CSV table of C-alpha atoms and ligand atoms in Angstrom, one decimal:
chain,number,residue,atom,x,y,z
A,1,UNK,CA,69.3,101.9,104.0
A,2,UNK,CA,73.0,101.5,104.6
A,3,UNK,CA,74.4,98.7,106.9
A,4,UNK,CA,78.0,99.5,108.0
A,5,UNK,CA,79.8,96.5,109.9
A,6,UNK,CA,82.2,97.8,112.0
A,7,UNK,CA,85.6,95.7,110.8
A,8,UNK,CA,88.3,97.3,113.4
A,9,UNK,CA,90.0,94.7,114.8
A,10,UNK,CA,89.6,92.3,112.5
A,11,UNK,CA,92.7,90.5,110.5
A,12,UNK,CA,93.3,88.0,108.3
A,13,UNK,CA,95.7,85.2,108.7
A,14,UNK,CA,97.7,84.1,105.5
A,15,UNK,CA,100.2,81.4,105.2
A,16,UNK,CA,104.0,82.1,104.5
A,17,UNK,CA,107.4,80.8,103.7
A,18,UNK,CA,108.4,81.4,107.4
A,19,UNK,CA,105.1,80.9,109.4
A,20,UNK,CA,102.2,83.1,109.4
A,21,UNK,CA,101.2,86.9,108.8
A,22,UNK,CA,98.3,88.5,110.1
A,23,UNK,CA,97.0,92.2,108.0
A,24,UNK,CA,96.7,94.4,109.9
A,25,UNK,CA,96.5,98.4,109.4
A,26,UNK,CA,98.6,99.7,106.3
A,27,UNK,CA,101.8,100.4,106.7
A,28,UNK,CA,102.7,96.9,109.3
A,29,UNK,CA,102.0,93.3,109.3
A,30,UNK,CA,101.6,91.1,112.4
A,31,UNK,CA,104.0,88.1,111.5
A,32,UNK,CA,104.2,85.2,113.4
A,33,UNK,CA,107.5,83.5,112.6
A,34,UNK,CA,108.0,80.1,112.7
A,35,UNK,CA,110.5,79.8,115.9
A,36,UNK,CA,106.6,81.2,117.4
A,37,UNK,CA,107.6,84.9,118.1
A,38,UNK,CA,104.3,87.5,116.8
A,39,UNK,CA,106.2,90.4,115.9
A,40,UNK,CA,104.4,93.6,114.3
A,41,UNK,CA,107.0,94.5,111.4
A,42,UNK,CA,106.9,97.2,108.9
A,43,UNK,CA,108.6,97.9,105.7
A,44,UNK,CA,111.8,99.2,107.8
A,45,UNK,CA,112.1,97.0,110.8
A,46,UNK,CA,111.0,93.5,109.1
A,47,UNK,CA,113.5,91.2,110.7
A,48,UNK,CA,112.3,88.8,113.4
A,49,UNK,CA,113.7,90.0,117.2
A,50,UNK,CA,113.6,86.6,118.5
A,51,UNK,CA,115.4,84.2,115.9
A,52,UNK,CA,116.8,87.3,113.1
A,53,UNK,CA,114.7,85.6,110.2
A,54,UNK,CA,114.8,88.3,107.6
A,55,UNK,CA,110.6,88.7,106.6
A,56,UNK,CA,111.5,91.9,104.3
A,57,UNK,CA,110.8,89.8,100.9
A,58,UNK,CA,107.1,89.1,102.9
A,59,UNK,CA,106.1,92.3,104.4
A,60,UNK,CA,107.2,94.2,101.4
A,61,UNK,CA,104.6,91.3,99.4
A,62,UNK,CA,101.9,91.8,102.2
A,63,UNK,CA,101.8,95.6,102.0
A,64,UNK,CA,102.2,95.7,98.1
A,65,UNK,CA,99.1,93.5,98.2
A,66,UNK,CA,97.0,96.0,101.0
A,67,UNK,CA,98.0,98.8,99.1
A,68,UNK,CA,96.1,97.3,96.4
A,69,UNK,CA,93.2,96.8,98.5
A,70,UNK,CA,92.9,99.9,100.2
A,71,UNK,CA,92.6,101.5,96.2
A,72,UNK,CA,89.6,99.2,96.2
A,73,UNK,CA,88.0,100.5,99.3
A,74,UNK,CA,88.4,97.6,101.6
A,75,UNK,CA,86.8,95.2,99.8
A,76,UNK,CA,86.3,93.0,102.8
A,77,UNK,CA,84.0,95.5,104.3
A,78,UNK,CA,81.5,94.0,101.5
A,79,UNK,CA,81.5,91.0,102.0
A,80,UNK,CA,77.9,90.9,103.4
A,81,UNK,CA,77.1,91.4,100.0
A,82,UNK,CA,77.7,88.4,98.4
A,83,UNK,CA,76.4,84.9,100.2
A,84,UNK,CA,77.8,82.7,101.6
A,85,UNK,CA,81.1,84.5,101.3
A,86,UNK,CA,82.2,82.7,104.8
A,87,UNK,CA,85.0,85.3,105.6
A,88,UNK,CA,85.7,86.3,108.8
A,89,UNK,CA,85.0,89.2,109.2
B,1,ZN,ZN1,111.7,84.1,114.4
């Protein structure tokens, strides 16, 4: 038998050079910039609206690195596969 966790809604929060970025779908990133503004940014329109901090160099890592996943079949959907994994979703 097959257990599917439903995962929508779920991010993960990583740890940048100008704050913090939350995945989210493919194709945009939830960034929270350090002057505090949580901006959903994409490849095209990655500069913060509140303080103009440029986060292309990130999103462009961030999406490089989901792209990656997504070839993997969202490996996070797994997770309940290995103990003890602790991840949050
Ligand atoms: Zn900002």
């Amino acid at each position: 038998m097959t257990v599917v966790k439903r995962t929508e809604g779920c991010y993960e929060v990583q740890d940048v050079e100008f704050g913090k970025v939350y995945r989210w779908e493919p194709g945009s990133v939830m960034v929270e910039c350090d002057c505090g503004e949580r901006t959903t940014l994409t490849r095209l329109e990655s500069v913060c609206m509140r303080c103009g901090t440029d986060h292309t160099h990130t999103v462009l890592k961030i999406l490089a690195v989901q792209q990656l996943e997504d070839e993997t079949l969202h490996p996070w959907r797994y997770a309940g596969d290995r103990e003890g994994a602790g991840l949050p979703c």
